[in-house]
Short mmCIF file of C-alpha atoms in Angstrom, two decimals:
data_model
loop_
_atom_site.label_atom_id
_atom_site.label_comp_id
_atom_site.label_asym_id
_atom_site.label_seq_id
_atom_site.Cartn_x
_atom_site.Cartn_y
_atom_site.Cartn_z
CA UNK G 16 -31.17 33.78 -1.62
CA UNK G 17 -33.67 30.70 -0.36
CA UNK G 18 -34.54 28.06 2.18
CA UNK G 19 -36.51 25.83 -0.43
CA UNK G 20 -39.59 25.67 1.45
CA UNK G 21 -41.92 26.33 -0.86
CA UNK G 22 -44.91 29.07 0.12
CA UNK G 23 -47.08 28.71 -2.65
CA UNK G 24 -47.96 27.19 -5.80
CA UNK G 25 -48.78 29.57 -8.69
CA UNK G 26 -50.29 29.10 -12.16
CA UNK G 27 -48.39 29.89 -15.24
CA UNK G 28 -51.51 32.80 -16.74
CA UNK G 29 -49.24 33.82 -19.79
CA UNK G 30 -45.93 33.74 -21.98
CA UNK G 31 -44.81 36.36 -24.15
CA UNK G 32 -41.61 35.22 -25.87
CA UNK G 33 -39.35 38.45 -26.95
CA UNK G 34 -37.59 37.33 -30.66
CA UNK G 35 -34.87 40.40 -29.71
CA UNK G 36 -33.66 38.05 -27.24
CA UNK G 37 -35.14 34.71 -27.31
CA UNK G 38 -35.54 35.09 -23.69
CA UNK G 39 -39.62 34.66 -22.64
CA UNK G 40 -41.88 36.77 -20.15
CA UNK G 41 -43.84 34.86 -17.81
CA UNK G 42 -47.21 36.22 -15.89
CA UNK G 43 -47.78 34.02 -12.52
CA UNK G 44 -51.14 34.44 -11.28
CA UNK G 45 -52.76 32.75 -7.46
CA UNK G 46 -49.75 34.23 -5.74
CA UNK G 47 -51.09 36.62 -3.52
CA UNK G 48 -49.61 35.05 -0.47
CA UNK G 49 -46.53 36.15 -1.42
CA UNK G 50 -47.01 39.27 -3.09
CA UNK G 51 -48.26 41.19 0.09
CA UNK G 52 -44.70 43.07 0.17
CA UNK G 53 -43.23 42.62 -2.90
CA UNK G 54 -41.35 45.31 -4.77
CA UNK G 55 -40.23 46.09 -7.95
CA UNK G 56 -36.67 44.17 -8.75
CA UNK G 57 -37.39 41.22 -5.86
CA UNK G 58 -36.32 37.96 -6.24
CA UNK G 59 -38.83 35.12 -6.58
CA UNK G 60 -37.61 31.13 -7.12
CA UNK G 61 -39.54 30.21 -9.72
CA UNK G 62 -39.47 26.33 -9.89
CA UNK G 63 -35.97 26.85 -8.28
CA UNK G 64 -35.12 29.61 -10.54
CA UNK G 65 -34.10 33.17 -8.96
CA UNK G 66 -36.20 34.85 -11.60
CA UNK G 67 -36.67 39.25 -11.22
CA UNK G 68 -40.18 40.72 -10.63
CA UNK G 69 -40.75 43.11 -13.39
CA UNK G 70 -44.01 44.03 -12.88
CA UNK G 71 -47.20 43.35 -10.47
CA UNK G 72 -50.37 43.41 -8.74
CA UNK G 73 -52.37 41.66 -5.68
CA UNK G 74 -52.26 38.12 -7.56
CA UNK G 75 -50.20 37.89 -10.01
CA UNK G 76 -46.15 39.01 -10.88
CA UNK G 77 -44.32 39.04 -14.33
CA UNK G 78 -40.57 38.05 -15.05
CA UNK G 79 -38.29 37.47 -17.47
CA UNK G 80 -36.41 34.60 -18.44
CA UNK G 81 -33.00 34.84 -20.26
CA UNK G 82 -32.61 32.46 -22.65
CA UNK G 83 -29.72 30.75 -20.71
CA UNK G 84 -31.72 29.93 -18.48
CA UNK G 85 -34.88 28.23 -20.75
CA UNK G 86 -31.43 26.32 -22.40
CA UNK G 87 -30.41 25.12 -18.19
CA UNK G 88 -34.04 24.79 -16.52
CA UNK G 89 -37.45 23.17 -17.40
CA UNK G 90 -39.01 26.94 -17.90
CA UNK G 91 -38.75 26.44 -21.18
CA UNK G 92 -41.68 23.55 -21.36
CA UNK G 93 -43.59 25.19 -19.38
CA UNK G 94 -47.33 26.21 -21.39
CA UNK G 95 -50.32 28.40 -19.61
CA UNK G 96 -51.97 26.67 -16.62
CA UNK G 97 -48.87 25.12 -16.09
CA UNK G 98 -48.04 24.87 -12.39
CA UNK G 99 -45.02 25.98 -10.61
CA UNK G 100 -43.34 26.16 -6.65
CA UNK G 101 -42.54 29.46 -5.35
CA UNK G 102 -40.88 30.84 -2.83
CA UNK G 103 -39.86 34.46 -2.16
CA UNK G 104 -36.14 35.35 -1.34
CA UNK G 105 -35.04 35.34 2.58
CA UNK G 106 -35.50 38.12 5.10
CA UNK G 107 -33.27 38.26 8.20
CA UNK G 108 -36.98 37.05 10.24
CA UNK G 109 -37.01 34.00 7.70
CA UNK G 110 -36.90 30.65 9.43
CA UNK G 111 -34.01 28.34 7.70
CA UNK G 112 -35.97 25.23 7.90
CA UNK G 113 -34.49 24.02 4.67
CA UNK G 114 -30.87 24.69 3.35
CA UNK G 115 -29.28 27.59 1.80
CA UNK G 116 -30.44 27.50 -1.79
CA UNK G 117 -29.72 30.39 -4.49
CA UNK G 118 -31.59 29.93 -6.89
CA UNK G 119 -29.22 28.87 -9.40
CA UNK G 120 -30.15 25.91 -11.48
CA UNK G 121 -27.32 23.16 -12.11
CA UNK G 122 -29.00 21.10 -14.75
CA UNK G 123 -32.22 19.47 -15.34
CA UNK G 124 -32.84 16.17 -13.87
CA UNK G 125 -35.47 13.69 -15.45
CA UNK G 126 -37.72 11.00 -13.26
CA UNK G 127 -36.57 7.52 -13.93
CA UNK G 128 -39.11 5.87 -11.38
CA UNK G 129 -41.99 6.85 -8.94
CA UNK G 130 -42.94 4.21 -5.76
CA UNK G 131 -45.22 4.53 -3.08
CA UNK G 132 -44.20 3.73 0.30
CA UNK G 133 -46.69 3.33 2.89
CA UNK G 134 -48.84 7.14 2.06
CA UNK G 135 -45.27 8.65 0.95
CA UNK G 136 -43.74 8.64 -2.74
CA UNK G 137 -40.19 7.61 -3.34
CA UNK G 138 -39.04 9.77 -6.68
CA UNK G 139 -35.74 8.33 -8.96
CA UNK G 140 -33.61 10.96 -10.30
CA UNK G 141 -31.18 11.07 -13.54
CA UNK G 142 -29.61 14.03 -14.00
CA UNK G 143 -28.84 15.47 -17.01
CA UNK G 144 -25.08 16.84 -16.26
CA UNK G 145 -23.51 13.37 -14.54
CA UNK G 146 -21.02 15.74 -12.96
CA UNK G 147 -23.39 16.72 -10.27
CA UNK G 148 -23.61 13.91 -8.93
CA UNK G 149 -20.60 14.08 -6.55
CA UNK G 150 -21.61 17.03 -4.45
CA UNK G 151 -25.36 14.56 -3.84
CA UNK G 152 -24.81 12.61 -0.81
CA UNK G 153 -26.98 10.15 0.79
CA UNK G 154 -28.88 12.02 3.80
CA UNK G 155 -27.62 15.45 2.49
CA UNK G 156 -29.48 18.23 0.69
CA UNK G 157 -30.97 18.71 -3.28
CA UNK G 158 -33.39 21.33 -4.79
CA UNK G 159 -35.98 20.01 -6.91
CA UNK G 160 -37.78 22.83 -8.59
CA UNK G 161 -36.74 24.87 -6.25
CA UNK G 162 -38.02 22.18 -2.71
CA UNK G 163 -35.28 21.40 -0.52
CA UNK G 164 -35.28 18.12 0.17
CA UNK G 165 -33.15 15.05 1.72
CA UNK G 166 -31.47 12.48 -0.59
CA UNK G 167 -32.50 9.31 1.02
CA UNK G 168 -30.23 6.44 -1.39
CA UNK G 169 -27.77 7.53 -4.38
CA UNK G 170 -26.18 5.41 -6.73
CA UNK G 171 -23.14 6.69 -8.34
CA UNK G 172 -22.15 3.94 -10.75
CA UNK G 173 -26.01 4.41 -12.57
CA UNK G 174 -26.00 7.58 -12.33
CA UNK G 175 -29.36 8.26 -9.66
CA UNK G 176 -30.39 9.20 -6.37
CA UNK G 177 -33.79 9.22 -4.06
CA UNK G 178 -35.74 11.50 -2.39
CA UNK G 179 -38.92 10.77 -0.42
CA UNK G 180 -41.99 13.32 -0.53
CA UNK G 181 -44.18 12.28 2.43
CA UNK G 182 -47.73 13.16 2.33
CA UNK G 183 -48.34 16.40 3.76
CA UNK G 184 -44.92 17.31 1.28
CA UNK G 185 -46.99 16.02 -1.83
CA UNK G 186 -49.91 18.67 -1.20
CA UNK G 187 -47.18 21.64 -0.87
CA UNK G 188 -44.63 20.95 -3.92
CA UNK G 189 -45.04 20.43 -7.98
CA UNK G 190 -43.26 17.26 -8.08
CA UNK G 191 -45.58 15.10 -6.48
CA UNK G 192 -47.69 15.62 -9.49
CA UNK G 193 -45.37 15.05 -11.99
CA UNK G 194 -44.55 11.54 -13.65
CA UNK G 195 -41.97 9.12 -15.16
CA UNK G 196 -39.95 10.93 -17.59
CA UNK G 197 -40.71 14.54 -16.75
CA UNK G 198 -37.99 16.84 -15.81
CA UNK G 199 -37.35 19.13 -12.51
CA UNK G 200 -34.66 21.73 -11.97
CA UNK G 201 -32.04 20.40 -9.86
CA UNK G 202 -29.89 22.49 -8.01
CA UNK G 203 -27.08 20.69 -5.56
CA UNK G 204 -25.81 22.04 -2.41
CA UNK G 205 -23.68 24.97 -3.12
CA UNK G 206 -21.66 24.40 0.65
CA UNK G 207 -20.26 21.18 -1.13
CA UNK G 208 -18.79 23.16 -4.15
CA UNK G 209 -17.37 25.78 -1.88
CA UNK G 210 -15.68 22.51 -0.13
CA UNK G 211 -14.42 20.77 -3.17
CA UNK G 212 -12.83 24.15 -4.41
CA UNK G 213 -10.78 24.62 -1.29
CA UNK G 214 -9.68 21.63 -0.67
CA UNK G 215 -8.16 21.64 -4.82
CA UNK G 216 -6.83 25.43 -3.78
CA UNK G 217 -4.90 23.99 -0.93
CA UNK G 218 -3.72 21.03 -2.60
CA UNK G 219 -2.82 22.60 -5.35
CA UNK G 220 0.61 24.03 -6.54
CA UNK G 221 -1.13 25.60 -9.61
CA UNK G 222 0.71 24.14 -12.32
CA UNK G 223 -1.09 20.94 -12.73
CA UNK G 224 1.89 18.96 -10.88
CA UNK G 225 2.21 17.00 -7.95
CA UNK G 226 0.51 18.71 -5.20
CA UNK G 227 2.78 20.75 -3.36
CA UNK G 228 1.25 20.07 0.50
CA UNK G 229 1.93 16.56 -0.93
CA UNK G 230 5.62 17.44 -1.68
CA UNK G 231 5.54 18.59 1.47
CA UNK G 232 4.62 16.03 3.58
CA UNK G 233 6.79 13.60 1.75
CA UNK G 234 9.85 15.37 2.29
CA UNK G 235 9.21 15.77 6.02
CA UNK G 236 8.32 11.77 6.13
CA UNK G 237 12.10 11.20 4.17
CA UNK G 238 13.60 13.41 6.86
CA UNK G 239 11.90 11.79 9.23
CA UNK G 240 12.77 8.04 8.00
CA UNK G 241 16.37 9.32 7.58
CA UNK G 242 16.82 10.49 11.29
CA UNK G 243 14.81 7.09 12.57
CA UNK G 244 17.68 5.22 10.58
CA UNK G 245 20.44 6.80 11.95
CA UNK G 246 19.02 6.48 15.27
CA UNK G 247 18.66 2.49 14.95
CA UNK G 248 22.24 2.28 13.83
CA UNK G 249 23.40 3.82 16.95
CA UNK G 250 21.55 2.04 19.52
CA UNK G 251 21.18 -1.71 19.86
CA UNK G 252 18.12 -3.03 21.75
CA UNK G 253 16.57 -6.36 22.12
CA UNK G 254 13.83 -5.78 19.47
CA UNK G 255 16.78 -4.10 17.07
CA UNK G 256 15.95 -6.50 14.36
CA UNK G 257 12.15 -5.58 14.48
CA UNK G 258 12.44 -1.64 14.49
CA UNK G 259 14.72 -1.97 11.75
CA UNK G 260 12.96 -4.21 9.49
CA UNK G 261 9.75 -1.95 10.00
CA UNK G 262 11.97 1.66 9.86
CA UNK G 263 13.33 0.23 6.42
CA UNK G 264 9.70 -0.73 5.44
CA UNK G 265 8.62 2.57 5.97
CA UNK G 266 11.58 4.31 4.42
CA UNK G 267 11.12 2.31 1.17
CA UNK G 268 7.53 3.22 0.87
CA UNK G 269 8.23 6.37 1.18
CA UNK G 270 11.31 7.63 0.00
CA UNK G 271 11.49 5.14 -3.15
CA UNK G 272 14.00 3.11 -4.29
CA UNK G 273 16.29 5.47 -5.14
CA UNK G 274 17.43 5.96 -1.76
CA UNK G 275 17.30 2.37 -1.05
CA UNK G 276 20.00 1.34 -3.51
CA UNK G 277 21.39 -1.91 -1.45
CA UNK G 278 24.38 -3.88 -1.56
CA UNK G 279 25.68 -6.70 -0.10
CA UNK G 280 28.34 -7.30 2.78
CA UNK G 281 29.44 -10.47 4.24
CA UNK G 282 26.93 -10.51 6.51
CA UNK G 283 23.99 -10.06 4.02
CA UNK G 284 22.41 -6.69 2.65
CA UNK G 285 22.41 -3.24 4.03
CA UNK G 286 21.15 0.35 2.94
CA UNK G 287 23.00 3.13 2.06
CA UNK G 288 22.98 4.27 5.95
CA UNK G 289 24.90 0.86 6.35
CA UNK G 290 21.87 -0.09 8.50
CA UNK G 291 21.10 -4.17 7.75
CA UNK G 292 18.30 -5.13 5.87
#
């Protein structure tokens, strides 16, 4: 797990394709700032992708990139000399300056527009997988190439969101040097996914039918409405007409027309409890 606070920018010094499985070995240099406590098997976020260290020395390290990772991320477009955001996995003493980042990229986003705003830059992104948009909310978090950033604007209809890079951040992340049309790795806030699944499970009866919790709610409303109509039939008040009309309107909305099969009496239509309409 990571925080989305980029520690240093590394440089891709070597790419070695592996024909057996279609993956790639990456060697990244200029990384001495994060290797002083490194061990084989450690996780390092490379442009927001959690990768395992397979070899390292004082200033370089090597990671393997699986075919699935190449398909889902922008790592397949890296070349010798490309710059990448780097962050070590969190430790017990790490300050949580960003948000919980897993390093599991959801999709890539295309830069639609870059606009200066004073000394800041506003970037507009459109995701390749449109389904991730439901997890992107204004003032929420999104991870772009491993950097935790705040969403400043979202347009679900047109399918984009915006973030702003202040002057300080521009010097710390690779996104600031990218141009319109280039891609970034996108990881949405995982908390939104967990909440969505929990809510779906709570409201679902597991059979694809009417949500069980809604069935219970409707049944309780029906029982309550029947009791209310019975009380109104037994007691007369100065506001009897108003209460009856209100109760019947609620009952018609909740219980449905099958319950209120009205017929006419001499003094006007009544419901099946005998309450005047």
